[in-house]
Every structure is written in structure tokens, then in C-alpha cells.
Amino acid sequence: MTEQSGQSPALDNLSTESRVFPPDPAFTGAANVREGAYAEAEADREAFWAEQARRLTWDAEWSQVLDWSGAPFAKWFVGGKLNVAVNCVDRHVEAGNGDRVAIHWVGEPGDTRDITYAQLKVEVSKTANALASLGLVAGDRVAIQMPMVPEAIFSMLACARLGLVHSVVFGGFSAAALRSRIDDAEARVLITTDGQYRRGAPAPMKDGTDEATAHTPSIEKVVVVRRTGSDVQWTEGRDVWWHDLVDGQPEEHTPESFDAEHPLFILYTSGTTGKPKGIQHTSGGYLTQAAYTHHAVFDLKPETDVYWCTADIGWITGHTYIVYGPLANGATQVVYEGTPNTPHEGRHWEIIQQHRVSIYYTAPTLIRTFMKWGADIPEKYDLSSLRVLGSVGEPINPEAWVWYREHIGRGTAPIVDTWWQTETGAIMISPLPGVTKTKPGSAQRALPGISAKVVDDNGVEVAHGGGGYLVLDKPWPSMLRGIWGDPERFRDTYWSRYAEQGFYFAGDGAKYDADGDIWLLGRVDDVMNVSGHRISTTEVESALVSHPTVAEAAVVGAADETTGQGIVAFVILRGTAKADDSTVKVLRDHVAAEIGPIAKPRQVLVVNELPKTRSGKIMRRLLRDVAENREVGDTTTLADSTVMDLISSGLKDSA
Ligand code: WTA
């Protein structure tokens, strides 16, 4: 176990926060879920999840709800068969809802596409036929690196339809990051675009994927969607335009049924070592929990609501709450391609006004950005359609929560602060709108059918008012089924810390308040959370030391007002390298090129020494004190206790 990561500054006032917002009785009367659901699920967890699984259309009934005999490798709905894409698309058309809009797509430059469920069925079927024509068969891996264009969603659903395992790689990740993910999963096909719109201008996309695929032996074909019309390099025989491949395909595709445990996707996420983990999710359990939580937590009424989740499909939030959950529930949703301030800072509110969005799900970092831009901006728009607001990705500080409720939710819309992870697949801890008395800054309570506890080092549950580590003590349907190609790492990372008790260790600090509600306190391992994105300190350190001027590097996540944490790097340069601004810029750019712009350090500080314990472990806690301008803490375990004085005085001199 490593030392406690710094908490978000915003969390400092958590201990004093005591405001409570009871639900509006009118909302409660019509809410999808009642208070009784908790007790009902508690009485028979498996029966509860079996009931939720019936939200889906199965081709064969399961014989067993949960097989936990191979723990920690779970099997849910054993023997059940279904097709995930049929559940997300075809069945809504068959139920007579083909004319309902599935996706109001809004492009950054202002172009739009409204796609009904009937049209989505055609698009997904054509894409499935196209992928099958490339010789892909169930179980093969397909990498997807795309901006938020409809074809990205068609591609994911076409994979699901064929039993192909997609691995979506966030569009902002570098060529090197894409390459390592393609290699790890041995993907046969990559789907991408020529370019992407970013802050009002076309930016390249295929240049990066070309760089990645120059070295990936497993890639046979690269399918390219034309989005920006920019010039691209072309590799004959390997590259194929989407419109050449897909447009002429038949509009019908006969789906096959797959086992409930058939792999649906791999999604890479940062762990405590440099190598990202390929988190594996399967079909039946994942879709069950995605659909149930989307219905329960957002109080979705598919006939009348317009839902909008602002995540990118490159993250788990985009997978579960743009693609699988909402579409399984037959929702109408907005999908927006661009940045929130293009062409102006009111873009989100303009979209909400135009589409009468009623459920809006975003991240605290963006809410804090909106606060900075000013409340006068949302005030110019009609946001009266909004009735549920969601937050995800990091702890939300009470100020941001209250601002969100006041300025976006007109002081009435319930806020659901949803805690979950790439690994959990779907929401685990959250208030329920209309049911829970909400508290700014607290995710509060495990959902019906889910069990979470705050425990101490020995795995003993702490008392109300106490703090410790968050664990999940009962298996859940959408739980990860492993790390791609690395079962040992799966056991080590999540199950070894509380092996005796059989708890899943989430890696988050948490506490109970006096009522027993859960407050999340940030990561306790070497994973940083920057704007809701997980980045490991080791990943950034290894990017830094891969640069010829760097001898050693230590990276910490320091509290940051807007992004939650900011990346601060301490580097020791080699021999003759100069500690000047240009070196710092080169190193920041180098990290962006190695991992992606989201990993670019906020600060690079050149030092002569790093604080290490006698066993050679870098004491990040002390560096964090420096990065956050605090008095440096206890240095007694340092091998050389004068190091911190040297670092602090060196930094003062150069400031
Ligand atoms: C953090 C994102 C506090 C947490 C869905 C977790 C949160 C990590 C919350 C997972 C929340 C996510 N309150 N912390 N509501 N939601 N986190 O895998 O540290 O990108 O372990 O999944 O984000 O990040 P991931």
C-alpha cells in the first residue's frame, strides 16, 4: 500500500458540510424507484438482479443467476444467451418505437444529425455486414479511436452485434498509447477518422493512428471515416474508407445470440504501474446493470425525457451511459462532438434549450469551469426542461454541487453524485432522485442490489463518523471479469488486499458520516485524477525518463481548483542539460506526445535530489507538500533528511 494521495482542495470543507436537500414530493410520487427497493434487493440480491435482467430480451434463459465458485472471476446469468446490439436497437424498433429519435447528434461546427431507432438499426446492420466482410469473427478484437461522431457508436454496436470485442481508445491519446493498447489486445482492425474538430478547427486524427499502426503487426485493416475532409496518408491494401466499405452493404443483418459471459469490450485504464490495464467486461451482467442503473439513477422516462451525458465514448462513462445503458432503455439522447466553449461558453446551455434536455450528466471539473465562466452565461438560456442532474468522475466539492443545483437546476433538480469505476462497469453508489435526501459532496448510498463498505486496514467496517477504504463486499453483475491477458494482476490489484474477507478493493479513501452515508475522499494509490481522468504517476514518470535529458522523475497529483488534481513533475536532469524554460516546455510536450495532452504536467520542477526512503521508495507525500505550497511534513523516514531543504530552497531560488 502506498501513501495517501492528496485530497482535492475542494474536499477540505467536507467535514463541515451539513446541508441536506429533501426530495420534492411531486418528484417522489412519479419516481421510477421507491425507498422499498433497497430492502427488497437486500432480502434476495440474486432475485433482485434476475428481475432487473428481465429488462433485457434474452434468446435463452439462464440456469443460474450467479456463479461465484471461481471467485474473483464471476459468472452472471449462466447459460443465458442474448445479443447486446439487438437489445440496444432492434427490439425498440420491433416494439413500435422505430420513429423515436435515439440520437440527436450535434457536431462541433454546427452540423447535426437526428438518428431514429429504425435508422440506427440500418446503420448498425450495415456496419456489422461491413466488419463481417473483413473476415472478423466473434471474439476478435477491434480497436476504435474516433471523435464523438455517430459512426463511433455504430462501430461499437456493430462489434457487439457480431460478438467482436471492441477496445475504444480515447481520441486524445497519443500514437504510442494507441499502439500499446492495440498490441496488448492484438486487435485485427482499427476504426478511425481522417481528422476531428477541436475548438473550432479541424485537427488530425489519422496521422496519429498511422504512426501507431506502422508498428502493430496484428492490424490488418484500418477503416477511416471522413469527418473533416483533411488530407491523409493512405496505405493501399490496408486502409479503406468507411463510405466505400459500409455504404453499399445490405441493410439487414441477422444477429446471432451470444453467451451472457461472452466478452463485450476491453477498456484500458491507468493502474499504479506504467502499463495500462485492459479491463474486461462481458455481455449479460454488464448490460443488466447498465440498463437498471440508467433507469433508476436518472429516473429515465424513455417516452418523454431527453438525456445528455457529456462524456467521451473513450471512457467508461461514454460506454455505459452514452452507448449501452441509454440505448438498452430506448432513450432519446443528445450526443455532442465538441468542446464546451466552442464557439462560445454557452454552448451546452444552448443545446439544452434547443433539445429540451431533461437529464444532464457531467463531471465536477466541467461544473467548476462553468462556475469560473460565470452564472450569467447559463442565465441567458431556458434551462427549464432540466429535471435531473448527474455528476461523475471525481468527488464533487459542495460549492460546485450547490452552484450546479442553483444555477443549472433552478434550485429544484435533484443531483445524483455517482461513484463508480471502469472496473465496476456501472454506477455503484449514488443517491436516487426522488428517494434520497441529498447532501452536497456525498455519493451517499450503495444502490439497491449493491453492497459497499468503508473498512479499516484490517477489513473491519469503521463506525459512523469514521474513515478508511472503500470496498465492495458482494459481487455485482457488471463487475470486471479480469484484466486482459493478466489474471494475476487482476487478483493482485483488486483482491489481494482483503483476500481473507474476499472484498474488492476500490483504491478510494472514504468515510461514513453520522448517518452512515458514504463520502468519497479520492484515490489512495498512485493514480491521479485530472479532470476526472485517471492517470498513473508511474505512467508519467516513465514518459519523462524516456526523454534523453531526464535522469530521474517523480510525479505527484497536486490539488487544483479546476481540474481536481494537476500533475506536478519533479525531474533530475542528466549531466549537461539546462534547467531552463525551454527544457521544461520540451518535457511537458514530450509527455503529451507519449501519453496524450491530458497527461501534460501542469508544472515541471527541476531538482537536484528526490526524497527517498532507505529502501529507495520516493516519498511522494513530501513532494506533494511542496507542490501544494505546504509546510513539508515528517521527513524522519528519509534516507537523507536534508533533501527536502535542498528541494525547497532550490525551488525558491529559481522562482
Ligand atoms: C473517481 C469513472 C468521487 C474514483 C466512472 C474512482 C469518483 C475513479 C466519483 C474511477 C464520484 C468516480 N465521487 N470519486 N462520484 N466517480 N470517482 O475508472 O477515484 O475513470 O476510483 O471511472 O474516479 O475512474 P474511472
JSON list of C-alpha atoms and ligand atoms in Angstrom, two decimals, residues 11 267 269-270 279 315-317 321 361 364 391-396 416-424 426-427 429 441-443 470 504 506-509 519-525 527-529 532-534, ligand 1:
[
{"chain": "A", "resi": 11, "resn": "LEU", "atom": "CA", "xyz": [-12.71, 18.47, -0.09]},
{"chain": "A", "resi": 267, "resn": "LEU", "atom": "CA", "xyz": [-11.27, -0.72, -21.91]},
{"chain": "A", "resi": 269, "resn": "THR", "atom": "CA", "xyz": [-7.40, 2.29, -17.63]},
{"chain": "A", "resi": 270, "resn": "SER", "atom": "CA", "xyz": [-4.46, 3.51, -15.60]},
{"chain": "A", "resi": 279, "resn": "ILE", "atom": "CA", "xyz": [-10.44, -4.09, -18.12]},
{"chain": "A", "resi": 315, "resn": "TRP", "atom": "CA", "xyz": [-14.08, 6.49, -21.26]},
{"chain": "A", "resi": 316, "resn": "ILE", "atom": "CA", "xyz": [-16.26, 4.05, -19.34]},
{"chain": "A", "resi": 317, "resn": "THR", "atom": "CA", "xyz": [-18.87, 6.75, -18.76]},
{"chain": "A", "resi": 321, "resn": "TYR", "atom": "CA", "xyz": [-24.09, 5.98, -20.14]},
{"chain": "A", "resi": 361, "resn": "TYR", "atom": "CA", "xyz": [-24.83, 14.12, -16.67]},
{"chain": "A", "resi": 364, "resn": "PRO", "atom": "CA", "xyz": [-17.23, 18.21, -11.49]},
{"chain": "A", "resi": 391, "resn": "SER", "atom": "CA", "xyz": [-22.06, 14.17, -11.60]},
{"chain": "A", "resi": 392, "resn": "VAL", "atom": "CA", "xyz": [-19.31, 11.62, -12.15]},
{"chain": "A", "resi": 393, "resn": "GLY", "atom": "CA", "xyz": [-15.58, 11.07, -12.23]},
{"chain": "A", "resi": 394, "resn": "GLU", "atom": "CA", "xyz": [-14.27, 12.60, -9.03]},
{"chain": "A", "resi": 395, "resn": "PRO", "atom": "CA", "xyz": [-15.55, 13.86, -5.72]},
{"chain": "A", "resi": 396, "resn": "ILE", "atom": "CA", "xyz": [-17.69, 16.95, -6.22]},
{"chain": "A", "resi": 416, "resn": "VAL", "atom": "CA", "xyz": [-27.09, 12.40, -8.37]},
{"chain": "A", "resi": 417, "resn": "ASP", "atom": "CA", "xyz": [-23.41, 12.18, -7.46]},
{"chain": "A", "resi": 418, "resn": "THR", "atom": "CA", "xyz": [-22.49, 8.81, -8.94]},
{"chain": "A", "resi": 419, "resn": "TRP", "atom": "CA", "xyz": [-19.48, 6.85, -7.75]},
{"chain": "A", "resi": 420, "resn": "TRP", "atom": "CA", "xyz": [-18.19, 4.03, -9.88]},
{"chain": "A", "resi": 421, "resn": "GLN", "atom": "CA", "xyz": [-15.17, 2.94, -11.91]},
{"chain": "A", "resi": 422, "resn": "THR", "atom": "CA", "xyz": [-14.10, 1.47, -15.23]},
{"chain": "A", "resi": 423, "resn": "GLU", "atom": "CA", "xyz": [-13.84, -1.77, -13.27]},
{"chain": "A", "resi": 424, "resn": "THR", "atom": "CA", "xyz": [-17.33, -1.65, -11.79]},
{"chain": "A", "resi": 426, "resn": "ALA", "atom": "CA", "xyz": [-21.81, 0.81, -13.95]},
{"chain": "A", "resi": 427, "resn": "ILE", "atom": "CA", "xyz": [-22.88, 3.10, -11.11]},
{"chain": "A", "resi": 429, "resn": "ILE", "atom": "CA", "xyz": [-23.02, 4.39, -5.14]},
{"chain": "A", "resi": 441, "resn": "GLY", "atom": "CA", "xyz": [-20.42, 16.30, -1.75]},
{"chain": "A", "resi": 442, "resn": "SER", "atom": "CA", "xyz": [-21.60, 12.83, -0.79]},
{"chain": "A", "resi": 443, "resn": "ALA", "atom": "CA", "xyz": [-22.41, 9.91, -3.11]},
{"chain": "A", "resi": 470, "resn": "LEU", "atom": "CA", "xyz": [-13.93, 1.75, 0.21]},
{"chain": "A", "resi": 504, "resn": "TYR", "atom": "CA", "xyz": [-12.94, -5.90, -3.85]},
{"chain": "A", "resi": 506, "resn": "ALA", "atom": "CA", "xyz": [-11.54, 0.01, -5.00]},
{"chain": "A", "resi": 507, "resn": "GLY", "atom": "CA", "xyz": [-8.46, 2.14, -4.32]},
{"chain": "A", "resi": 508, "resn": "ASP", "atom": "CA", "xyz": [-10.54, 5.03, -2.95]},
{"chain": "A", "resi": 509, "resn": "GLY", "atom": "CA", "xyz": [-10.50, 6.53, 0.52]},
{"chain": "A", "resi": 519, "resn": "TRP", "atom": "CA", "xyz": [-18.31, 10.33, 1.29]},
{"chain": "A", "resi": 520, "resn": "LEU", "atom": "CA", "xyz": [-15.58, 9.54, -1.23]},
{"chain": "A", "resi": 521, "resn": "LEU", "atom": "CA", "xyz": [-12.21, 11.10, -0.49]},
{"chain": "A", "resi": 522, "resn": "GLY", "atom": "CA", "xyz": [-10.08, 10.44, -3.57]},
{"chain": "A", "resi": 523, "resn": "ARG", "atom": "CA", "xyz": [-7.59, 7.76, -4.57]},
{"chain": "A", "resi": 524, "resn": "VAL", "atom": "CA", "xyz": [-5.31, 6.16, -2.02]},
{"chain": "A", "resi": 525, "resn": "ASP", "atom": "CA", "xyz": [-2.88, 4.75, -4.57]},
{"chain": "A", "resi": 527, "resn": "VAL", "atom": "CA", "xyz": [-3.37, 7.10, -9.50]},
{"chain": "A", "resi": 528, "resn": "MET", "atom": "CA", "xyz": [-4.09, 10.78, -10.12]},
{"chain": "A", "resi": 529, "resn": "ASN", "atom": "CA", "xyz": [-7.46, 12.14, -11.11]},
{"chain": "A", "resi": 532, "resn": "GLY", "atom": "CA", "xyz": [-11.96, 13.07, -13.95]},
{"chain": "A", "resi": 533, "resn": "HIS", "atom": "CA", "xyz": [-9.36, 11.19, -15.99]},
{"chain": "A", "resi": 534, "resn": "ARG", "atom": "CA", "xyz": [-7.26, 8.52, -14.35]},
{"chain": "B", "resi": 1, "resn": "WTA", "atom": "C1", "xyz": [-13.18, 8.53, -9.01]},
{"chain": "B", "resi": 1, "resn": "WTA", "atom": "C2", "xyz": [-15.18, 6.84, -13.88]},
{"chain": "B", "resi": 1, "resn": "WTA", "atom": "C3", "xyz": [-15.78, 10.50, -6.03]},
{"chain": "B", "resi": 1, "resn": "WTA", "atom": "C4", "xyz": [-12.76, 7.46, -8.00]},
{"chain": "B", "resi": 1, "resn": "WTA", "atom": "C5", "xyz": [-16.66, 6.43, -13.78]},
{"chain": "B", "resi": 1, "resn": "WTA", "atom": "C6", "xyz": [-12.76, 6.19, -8.82]},
{"chain": "B", "resi": 1, "resn": "WTA", "atom": "C7", "xyz": [-15.30, 9.43, -8.00]},
{"chain": "B", "resi": 1, "resn": "WTA", "atom": "C8", "xyz": [-12.27, 6.69, -10.15]},
{"chain": "B", "resi": 1, "resn": "WTA", "atom": "C9", "xyz": [-16.64, 9.54, -8.42]},
{"chain": "B", "resi": 1, "resn": "WTA", "atom": "C10", "xyz": [-12.75, 5.85, -11.30]},
{"chain": "B", "resi": 1, "resn": "WTA", "atom": "C11", "xyz": [-17.56, 10.20, -7.53]},
{"chain": "B", "resi": 1, "resn": "WTA", "atom": "C12", "xyz": [-15.52, 8.48, -9.94]},
{"chain": "B", "resi": 1, "resn": "WTA", "atom": "N1", "xyz": [-17.08, 10.66, -6.36]},
{"chain": "B", "resi": 1, "resn": "WTA", "atom": "N2", "xyz": [-14.87, 9.90, -6.82]},
{"chain": "B", "resi": 1, "resn": "WTA", "atom": "N3", "xyz": [-18.84, 10.40, -7.84]},
{"chain": "B", "resi": 1, "resn": "WTA", "atom": "N4", "xyz": [-16.74, 8.94, -9.62]},
{"chain": "B", "resi": 1, "resn": "WTA", "atom": "N5", "xyz": [-14.63, 8.78, -8.98]},
{"chain": "B", "resi": 1, "resn": "WTA", "atom": "O1", "xyz": [-12.35, 4.38, -13.93]},
{"chain": "B", "resi": 1, "resn": "WTA", "atom": "O2", "xyz": [-11.47, 7.77, -7.52]},
{"chain": "B", "resi": 1, "resn": "WTA", "atom": "O3", "xyz": [-12.37, 6.68, -14.97]},
{"chain": "B", "resi": 1, "resn": "WTA", "atom": "O4", "xyz": [-11.92, 5.19, -8.29]},
{"chain": "B", "resi": 1, "resn": "WTA", "atom": "O5", "xyz": [-14.39, 5.70, -13.85]},
{"chain": "B", "resi": 1, "resn": "WTA", "atom": "O6", "xyz": [-12.80, 8.02, -10.27]},
{"chain": "B", "resi": 1, "resn": "WTA", "atom": "O7", "xyz": [-12.39, 6.45, -12.53]},
{"chain": "B", "resi": 1, "resn": "WTA", "atom": "P1", "xyz": [-12.82, 5.79, -13.90]}
]
